[in-house]
């Protein structure tokens, strides 16, 4: 059985980060809701359990509590922030509410040697973010491993037991040696071997896919984005030509995108690729439509029809593969005041019908995005594919205001290619969340040589973000903006003006529609 650490989620915005840090130590981690019964946790046979932080107070009326029996499973436990407070509260100590609010940097001074801090200096910079704090330890049971100026019980261990607690957050980058603390917990205290790597993941996933699929055929909707590309490469490695990829050109793709996908997957990888040129079909349905939601609906519905038609041509297809990733499947924890509960993907890619007759194959559903990229590299996908910026399902339709026409979509495609090219040349493409052009169906007056022009306008949307839920525009150097602007007005016929979108999200969204 795969060795693993369970992260019990009490509604912290950092639960996923904890799980990722554990995986960075080459130990597989799995996030479960705080209410998971101890028996169900034991059935997973984890090497250790980490209790996350959370927005609640242990004394709140609806405070999330774990099954107290987890402390008797004989499995090491590490409570972080709320996780520490809950541990202490459950085992008979006391927590002071409110008054002890502490946010930001603090210095942890170690008072007792412990494997948790093995290899670390006696003073460590740590990051605090808590309102309550432990005021009294359970009777006779706990040792103080370290304290900060404001928090005596900053790092503690239950006497003679492998139950630990930290008031600070080791998972955030503001605790510079935090990853080593988590590594010590996983490797030294939980005695994990730390052999979970991408190549071991590939071996296991290939075995599992083969066992699940048998001799059946699998269909996958390839979009050219990171997730579907990596899923295709992985499944192809497992079952070769039993995989049938369907790539729909909806006329809303970036410049040369269709050719790129056909070259890479069809030729280089030699996959079975059904290419459906549905440009005319989509543009006909969209003709004259200006209302953003209506456009999205038409595109979604048409995609399902086109995909269905293409899938019907593939015989013996039993499975539909999707590039669903771990954040899409983690159950969000309904804790009062929990922002994580609201941060759920509001856009689910593809929009395939729920009632499809296929069984689902989702081989990436245990991986975080960075891991999907790493897996892509492991499988030989080019950097250009694995590091691709997000591209919305409805494609250029949400970046082209007003009614869609082939001619103006081409203007957008040409301008967009210049934006991406210049951002890449400046070495910024991988550092930026998204960088693209937006077509505005507005004409304004310009002058070129002695001639007056009356042409369209292109907006640049270049934003930083960590998850797409909030974003800020990037303060690009003037020289780069000037270069993009002059290239677009010189090279793209029909455009005489370029503007830079300096709005954050909120109040604006990243895409313009
Ligand atoms: P907004 O425009 O809502 O976008 O700020 C947030 C993030 O989601 C992407 N996006 C989509 N992705 N299908 C997708 O797969 C969609 O319909 C869709 N709409 C927006 C957007 O590119 C950004 O990264």
Short mmCIF file of C-alpha atoms and ligand atoms in Angstrom, two decimals, residues 296 346-347 349 390 392-394 433-434 468 505 509-511, ligand 1:
data_model
loop_
_atom_site.label_atom_id
_atom_site.label_comp_id
_atom_site.label_asym_id
_atom_site.label_seq_id
_atom_site.Cartn_x
_atom_site.Cartn_y
_atom_site.Cartn_z
CA UNK A 296 -21.03 30.85 -23.62
CA UNK A 346 -16.70 28.34 -10.86
CA UNK A 347 -15.64 27.38 -14.34
CA UNK A 349 -13.72 23.12 -18.36
CA UNK A 390 -4.78 28.88 -18.68
CA UNK A 392 -10.82 29.43 -21.18
CA UNK A 393 -13.13 26.72 -22.53
CA UNK A 394 -15.08 29.19 -24.72
CA UNK A 433 -0.79 33.98 -14.76
CA UNK A 434 -2.22 35.12 -18.09
CA UNK A 468 -7.59 32.96 -10.97
CA UNK A 505 -10.07 41.35 -10.14
CA UNK A 509 -12.81 39.71 -14.17
CA UNK A 510 -9.72 38.39 -15.95
CA UNK A 511 -11.52 37.59 -19.19
P1 LIG B 1 -12.55 35.28 -14.87
O1 LIG B 1 -12.72 35.88 -16.23
O2 LIG B 1 -13.82 34.75 -14.30
O3 LIG B 1 -11.59 34.03 -15.08
O4 LIG B 1 -11.84 36.22 -13.92
C1 LIG B 1 -10.93 33.35 -14.05
C2 LIG B 1 -10.09 32.26 -14.67
O5 LIG B 1 -10.92 31.28 -15.28
C3 LIG B 1 -10.66 31.19 -16.68
N1 LIG B 1 -11.95 31.05 -17.34
C4 LIG B 1 -12.44 29.90 -17.82
N2 LIG B 1 -11.91 28.66 -17.86
N3 LIG B 1 -13.86 27.87 -18.94
C5 LIG B 1 -12.61 27.66 -18.45
O6 LIG B 1 -12.12 26.55 -18.53
C6 LIG B 1 -14.46 29.07 -18.92
O7 LIG B 1 -15.59 29.24 -19.38
C7 LIG B 1 -13.70 30.14 -18.34
N4 LIG B 1 -13.96 31.47 -18.16
C8 LIG B 1 -12.87 32.00 -17.53
C9 LIG B 1 -9.94 32.47 -17.03
O8 LIG B 1 -9.11 32.32 -18.18
C10 LIG B 1 -9.17 32.76 -15.78
O9 LIG B 1 -7.97 32.02 -15.71
#
